[in-house]
Amino acid sequence: MQPLRIFNTLSREKEPFQPLTPPHVGLYVCGPTVYNYVHLGNVRTFMTFDVLFRYLTHLGYKVRYVRNLTDVGHLVGDGDEGEDKIGRMAKLEKLEPMEIVQRYTNDFHTILAQFNFKPPSIEPTATGHLIEQIEAVKKLIDKKLAYESNGSVYFDIERYNAQGGRYGQLSGRILDDLLTETRELDGVGEKRNPLDFALWKRAAPEHLMRWPSPWGEGFPGWHLECTCMSTKYLGQQFDIHGGGMDLKFPHHECEIAQGSGLNDIPPVRYWMHTNMLTVNGQKMSKSLGNSFLPGELFSGNHPVLERAYSPMTARFFMLQSQYRSTLDFSNEALQSAQKGYKRLINGLRLIRQMDYVAVEGMAIDPAQGEEIRNGVQGCYDGMNDDLNTAVTIAHLFTLLKKINSLYTGQLSPAALGEESFRFLKTSFVTIIEDVLGLLEEKQGNAEDLAAGLLDLYRDFKTQKQYQKVDQIRAYFKANGLVIKDMKTGIDWAYEE
Ligand code: AMP
Ligand code: ZN
């Protein structure tokens, strides 16, 4: 089998994946800034890493998956000036900042569970790691890679580069271009060089979220939290760091500078970046106003949506494209994803119900087994080619054809032979459920079904067909329900 290859943003190449200390794998993903509801674009990024976590685990690795919650330090505009996103929301809503954090953390967890995400191994918060961040700032000052200025501390890019650092390498930015792009206002007058970024910021009097530090009251920089939390739990150098591609610069560029500066070793082996979910070609984003919430998708309650779509339909829709390509939202695409998802899940139901039955005298057809092995291999080749879930799904559909032939009787399990039949069954179920995380969504409303059965019950009673009447009573009883024949009418109740 081809080994897993991952596109490393740092080398701009697909590289064979080799963990630092197999069978362990360290995976860090930048989590949400919990000041607002997660939108469907955010879900795409986290889904990519959910699938990576699932696949690495499936391959037998012992994965420690750390996904943080940003609950301080991420400023409006993503730079070094301005209000804290959480503090700003707290003022608007007249709540404690930690009430904002709790509300949107709860929402994040609920939404991710609806999409069948696996929880990470550790979910650290930035405010829970202030001591580590203050220690890191002190160390960088000691190493002369950072300097204090007016109660804030900045990372010294020039010095870092003079010592062999390559700030800009990850995002492919050239320092001179960066200088012309940099907003003059960021830390005006405090920075030695406009590219320097904040490790610690002095809190202005109106700033809500503040802590004491050797440099006065302030708060940590957004980039530093990820460096401290990733290296604390995964080591000074770890295997994979992920996030959306909009985080490449400055966030991840700064993480490399901080980690290398602190520990004299590049912090990450493989950098993975997901592409954006777009709407009419434009990045879905809260600030652009074109985002919608998963809840709106499930209810269909949004002007962009022609109707409601289920979580698994959305999951299938996202997995139908490779994570490094853009994915444009459209109703047509969602509708075809719904059809595809249901076809696949029908196949899952069928194969689950089937069992191997030997037929005496029936010869095994080796070509059939070969096709199954090729189909399963195709699924793995897709995953191994930088998580190309689109290819994996295409091969699942070739396996689905076999399952449908088994169901209609065109093909007999005995013609496949027991080994191939069982291989088809376990591979199909495992790839869909364990690797891709697609689950069967139960359809149908039990109350509606009960009401329909009660209609039949009434008719059979009027026709004096008592055998049928008893049969329906027995169905209800088997489900813990009783039929109540009352003067006022017929109804059902829970059996007491
Ligand atoms: P935020 O809470 O804004 O820091 O975003 C959380 C994660 O979602 C980050 O990894 C972002 O890169 C990612 N993200 C934001 N918008 C999109 C989008 N439209 N498509 C895919 N990922 C996104
Ligand atoms: Zn981060």
mmCIF file with all atom_site columns, N, CA and C and ligand atoms in Angstrom, residues 30-33 39 41-42 44-46 74 243-244 246-247 275-277 283-284 286, ligand 1:
data_model
loop_
_atom_site.group_PDB
_atom_site.id
_atom_site.type_symbol
_atom_site.label_atom_id
_atom_site.label_alt_id
_atom_site.label_comp_id
_atom_site.label_asym_id
_atom_site.label_entity_id
_atom_site.label_seq_id
_atom_site.pdbx_PDB_ins_code
_atom_site.Cartn_x
_atom_site.Cartn_y
_atom_site.Cartn_z
_atom_site.occupancy
_atom_site.B_iso_or_equiv
_atom_site.pdbx_formal_charge
_atom_site.auth_seq_id
_atom_site.auth_comp_id
_atom_site.auth_asym_id
_atom_site.auth_atom_id
_atom_site.pdbx_PDB_model_num
ATOM   1  N N   . CYS A 1 30  ? -5.605  24.826 15.392 1.00 0.00 ? 30  CYS A N   1
ATOM   2  C CA  . CYS A 1 30  ? -6.088  26.071 15.985 1.00 0.00 ? 30  CYS A CA  1
ATOM   3  C C   . CYS A 1 30  ? -7.606  25.991 16.097 1.00 0.00 ? 30  CYS A C   1
ATOM   4  N N   . GLY A 1 31  ? -8.091  26.127 17.296 1.00 0.00 ? 31  GLY A N   1
ATOM   5  C CA  . GLY A 1 31  ? -9.534  26.051 17.525 1.00 0.00 ? 31  GLY A CA  1
ATOM   6  C C   . GLY A 1 31  ? -10.194 27.401 17.292 1.00 0.00 ? 31  GLY A C   1
ATOM   7  N N   . PRO A 1 32  ? -11.471 27.487 17.600 1.00 0.00 ? 32  PRO A N   1
ATOM   8  C CA  . PRO A 1 32  ? -12.205 28.723 17.305 1.00 0.00 ? 32  PRO A CA  1
ATOM   9  C C   . PRO A 1 32  ? -11.933 29.807 18.347 1.00 0.00 ? 32  PRO A C   1
ATOM   10 N N   . THR A 1 33  ? -12.132 31.046 17.932 1.00 0.00 ? 33  THR A N   1
ATOM   11 C CA  . THR A 1 33  ? -12.181 32.141 18.885 1.00 0.00 ? 33  THR A CA  1
ATOM   12 C C   . THR A 1 33  ? -13.643 32.207 19.313 1.00 0.00 ? 33  THR A C   1
ATOM   13 N N   . HIS A 1 39  ? -19.619 29.203 12.023 1.00 0.00 ? 39  HIS A N   1
ATOM   14 C CA  . HIS A 1 39  ? -20.371 29.100 10.771 1.00 0.00 ? 39  HIS A CA  1
ATOM   15 C C   . HIS A 1 39  ? -19.904 27.877 9.984  1.00 0.00 ? 39  HIS A C   1
ATOM   16 N N   . GLY A 1 41  ? -18.295 27.526 7.288  1.00 0.00 ? 41  GLY A N   1
ATOM   17 C CA  . GLY A 1 41  ? -16.899 27.573 6.827  1.00 0.00 ? 41  GLY A CA  1
ATOM   18 C C   . GLY A 1 41  ? -15.965 27.031 7.890  1.00 0.00 ? 41  GLY A C   1
ATOM   19 N N   . ASN A 1 42  ? -16.155 27.466 9.117  1.00 0.00 ? 42  ASN A N   1
ATOM   20 C CA  . ASN A 1 42  ? -15.330 26.949 10.225 1.00 0.00 ? 42  ASN A CA  1
ATOM   21 C C   . ASN A 1 42  ? -15.475 25.435 10.307 1.00 0.00 ? 42  ASN A C   1
ATOM   22 N N   . ARG A 1 44  ? -15.962 23.327 7.999  1.00 0.00 ? 44  ARG A N   1
ATOM   23 C CA  . ARG A 1 44  ? -15.185 22.618 6.979  1.00 0.00 ? 44  ARG A CA  1
ATOM   24 C C   . ARG A 1 44  ? -13.757 22.375 7.467  1.00 0.00 ? 44  ARG A C   1
ATOM   25 N N   . THR A 1 45  ? -13.149 23.417 8.027  1.00 0.00 ? 45  THR A N   1
ATOM   26 C CA  . THR A 1 45  ? -11.770 23.263 8.492  1.00 0.00 ? 45  THR A CA  1
ATOM   27 C C   . THR A 1 45  ? -11.679 22.213 9.593  1.00 0.00 ? 45  THR A C   1
ATOM   28 N N   . PHE A 1 46  ? -12.557 22.298 10.565 1.00 0.00 ? 46  PHE A N   1
ATOM   29 C CA  . PHE A 1 46  ? -12.470 21.327 11.669 1.00 0.00 ? 46  PHE A CA  1
ATOM   30 C C   . PHE A 1 46  ? -12.807 19.915 11.188 1.00 0.00 ? 46  PHE A C   1
ATOM   31 N N   . HIS A 1 74  ? -7.259  37.494 20.900 1.00 0.00 ? 74  HIS A N   1
ATOM   32 C CA  . HIS A 1 74  ? -7.499  37.612 19.460 1.00 0.00 ? 74  HIS A CA  1
ATOM   33 C C   . HIS A 1 74  ? -8.218  38.945 19.248 1.00 0.00 ? 74  HIS A C   1
ATOM   34 N N   . GLY A 1 243 ? -4.820  24.144 10.350 1.00 0.00 ? 243 GLY A N   1
ATOM   35 C CA  . GLY A 1 243 ? -5.710  25.299 10.486 1.00 0.00 ? 243 GLY A CA  1
ATOM   36 C C   . GLY A 1 243 ? -6.187  25.712 9.101  1.00 0.00 ? 243 GLY A C   1
ATOM   37 N N   . GLY A 1 244 ? -7.067  26.686 9.044  1.00 0.00 ? 244 GLY A N   1
ATOM   38 C CA  . GLY A 1 244 ? -7.500  27.211 7.752  1.00 0.00 ? 244 GLY A CA  1
ATOM   39 C C   . GLY A 1 244 ? -6.363  27.995 7.111  1.00 0.00 ? 244 GLY A C   1
ATOM   40 N N   . ASP A 1 246 ? -6.251  30.823 5.878  1.00 0.00 ? 246 ASP A N   1
ATOM   41 C CA  . ASP A 1 246 ? -6.189  32.240 6.258  1.00 0.00 ? 246 ASP A CA  1
ATOM   42 C C   . ASP A 1 246 ? -5.362  32.439 7.534  1.00 0.00 ? 246 ASP A C   1
ATOM   43 N N   . LEU A 1 247 ? -4.996  31.353 8.193  1.00 0.00 ? 247 LEU A N   1
ATOM   44 C CA  . LEU A 1 247 ? -4.179  31.491 9.405  1.00 0.00 ? 247 LEU A CA  1
ATOM   45 C C   . LEU A 1 247 ? -2.678  31.385 9.127  1.00 0.00 ? 247 LEU A C   1
ATOM   46 N N   . ASN A 1 275 ? -8.479  24.745 2.560  1.00 0.00 ? 275 ASN A N   1
ATOM   47 C CA  . ASN A 1 275 ? -8.984  25.848 1.744  1.00 0.00 ? 275 ASN A CA  1
ATOM   48 C C   . ASN A 1 275 ? -10.370 26.267 2.236  1.00 0.00 ? 275 ASN A C   1
ATOM   49 N N   . MET A 1 276 ? -10.848 27.339 1.695  1.00 0.00 ? 276 MET A N   1
ATOM   50 C CA  . MET A 1 276 ? -12.040 27.971 2.250  1.00 0.00 ? 276 MET A CA  1
ATOM   51 C C   . MET A 1 276 ? -13.339 27.440 1.646  1.00 0.00 ? 276 MET A C   1
ATOM   52 N N   . LEU A 1 277 ? -14.367 27.457 2.454  1.00 0.00 ? 277 LEU A N   1
ATOM   53 C CA  . LEU A 1 277 ? -15.724 27.278 1.944  1.00 0.00 ? 277 LEU A CA  1
ATOM   54 C C   . LEU A 1 277 ? -16.172 28.649 1.442  1.00 0.00 ? 277 LEU A C   1
ATOM   55 N N   . LYS A 1 283 ? -15.112 33.976 0.103  1.00 0.00 ? 283 LYS A N   1
ATOM   56 C CA  . LYS A 1 283 ? -14.905 33.259 1.370  1.00 0.00 ? 283 LYS A CA  1
ATOM   57 C C   . LYS A 1 283 ? -16.095 33.463 2.307  1.00 0.00 ? 283 LYS A C   1
ATOM   58 N N   . MET A 1 284 ? -16.596 32.357 2.860  1.00 0.00 ? 284 MET A N   1
ATOM   59 C CA  . MET A 1 284 ? -17.665 32.511 3.855  1.00 0.00 ? 284 MET A CA  1
ATOM   60 C C   . MET A 1 284 ? -17.038 33.076 5.121  1.00 0.00 ? 284 MET A C   1
ATOM   61 N N   . LYS A 1 286 ? -17.783 35.706 8.815  1.00 0.00 ? 286 LYS A N   1
ATOM   62 C CA  . LYS A 1 286 ? -18.706 36.486 9.627  1.00 0.00 ? 286 LYS A CA  1
ATOM   63 C C   . LYS A 1 286 ? -18.648 37.948 9.211  1.00 0.00 ? 286 LYS A C   1
HETATM 64 P P1  . AMP B 2 .   ? -11.837 31.633 13.719 1.00 0.00 ? 1   AMP B P1  1
HETATM 65 O O1  . AMP B 2 .   ? -12.779 31.285 14.836 1.00 0.00 ? 1   AMP B O1  1
HETATM 66 O O2  . AMP B 2 .   ? -12.260 32.804 12.913 1.00 0.00 ? 1   AMP B O2  1
HETATM 67 O O3  . AMP B 2 .   ? -10.395 31.756 14.209 1.00 0.00 ? 1   AMP B O3  1
HETATM 68 O O4  . AMP B 2 .   ? -11.860 30.420 12.689 1.00 0.00 ? 1   AMP B O4  1
HETATM 69 C C1  . AMP B 2 .   ? -11.730 29.078 13.078 1.00 0.00 ? 1   AMP B C1  1
HETATM 70 C C2  . AMP B 2 .   ? -11.158 28.252 11.935 1.00 0.00 ? 1   AMP B C2  1
HETATM 71 O O5  . AMP B 2 .   ? -12.042 28.277 10.798 1.00 0.00 ? 1   AMP B O5  1
HETATM 72 C C3  . AMP B 2 .   ? -9.813  28.749 11.416 1.00 0.00 ? 1   AMP B C3  1
HETATM 73 O O6  . AMP B 2 .   ? -8.956  27.635 11.193 1.00 0.00 ? 1   AMP B O6  1
HETATM 74 C C4  . AMP B 2 .   ? -10.151 29.440 10.115 1.00 0.00 ? 1   AMP B C4  1
HETATM 75 O O7  . AMP B 2 .   ? -9.078  29.387 9.208  1.00 0.00 ? 1   AMP B O7  1
HETATM 76 C C5  . AMP B 2 .   ? -11.306 28.577 9.628  1.00 0.00 ? 1   AMP B C5  1
HETATM 77 N N1  . AMP B 2 .   ? -12.198 29.260 8.667  1.00 0.00 ? 1   AMP B N1  1
HETATM 78 C C6  . AMP B 2 .   ? -12.727 30.507 8.755  1.00 0.00 ? 1   AMP B C6  1
HETATM 79 N N2  . AMP B 2 .   ? -13.516 30.785 7.676  1.00 0.00 ? 1   AMP B N2  1
HETATM 80 C C7  . AMP B 2 .   ? -13.489 29.678 6.889  1.00 0.00 ? 1   AMP B C7  1
HETATM 81 C C8  . AMP B 2 .   ? -14.096 29.319 5.635  1.00 0.00 ? 1   AMP B C8  1
HETATM 82 N N3  . AMP B 2 .   ? -14.904 30.148 4.973  1.00 0.00 ? 1   AMP B N3  1
HETATM 83 N N4  . AMP B 2 .   ? -13.841 28.090 5.126  1.00 0.00 ? 1   AMP B N4  1
HETATM 84 C C9  . AMP B 2 .   ? -13.032 27.217 5.794  1.00 0.00 ? 1   AMP B C9  1
HETATM 85 N N5  . AMP B 2 .   ? -12.429 27.489 6.978  1.00 0.00 ? 1   AMP B N5  1
HETATM 86 C C10 . AMP B 2 .   ? -12.646 28.707 7.526  1.00 0.00 ? 1   AMP B C10 1
#
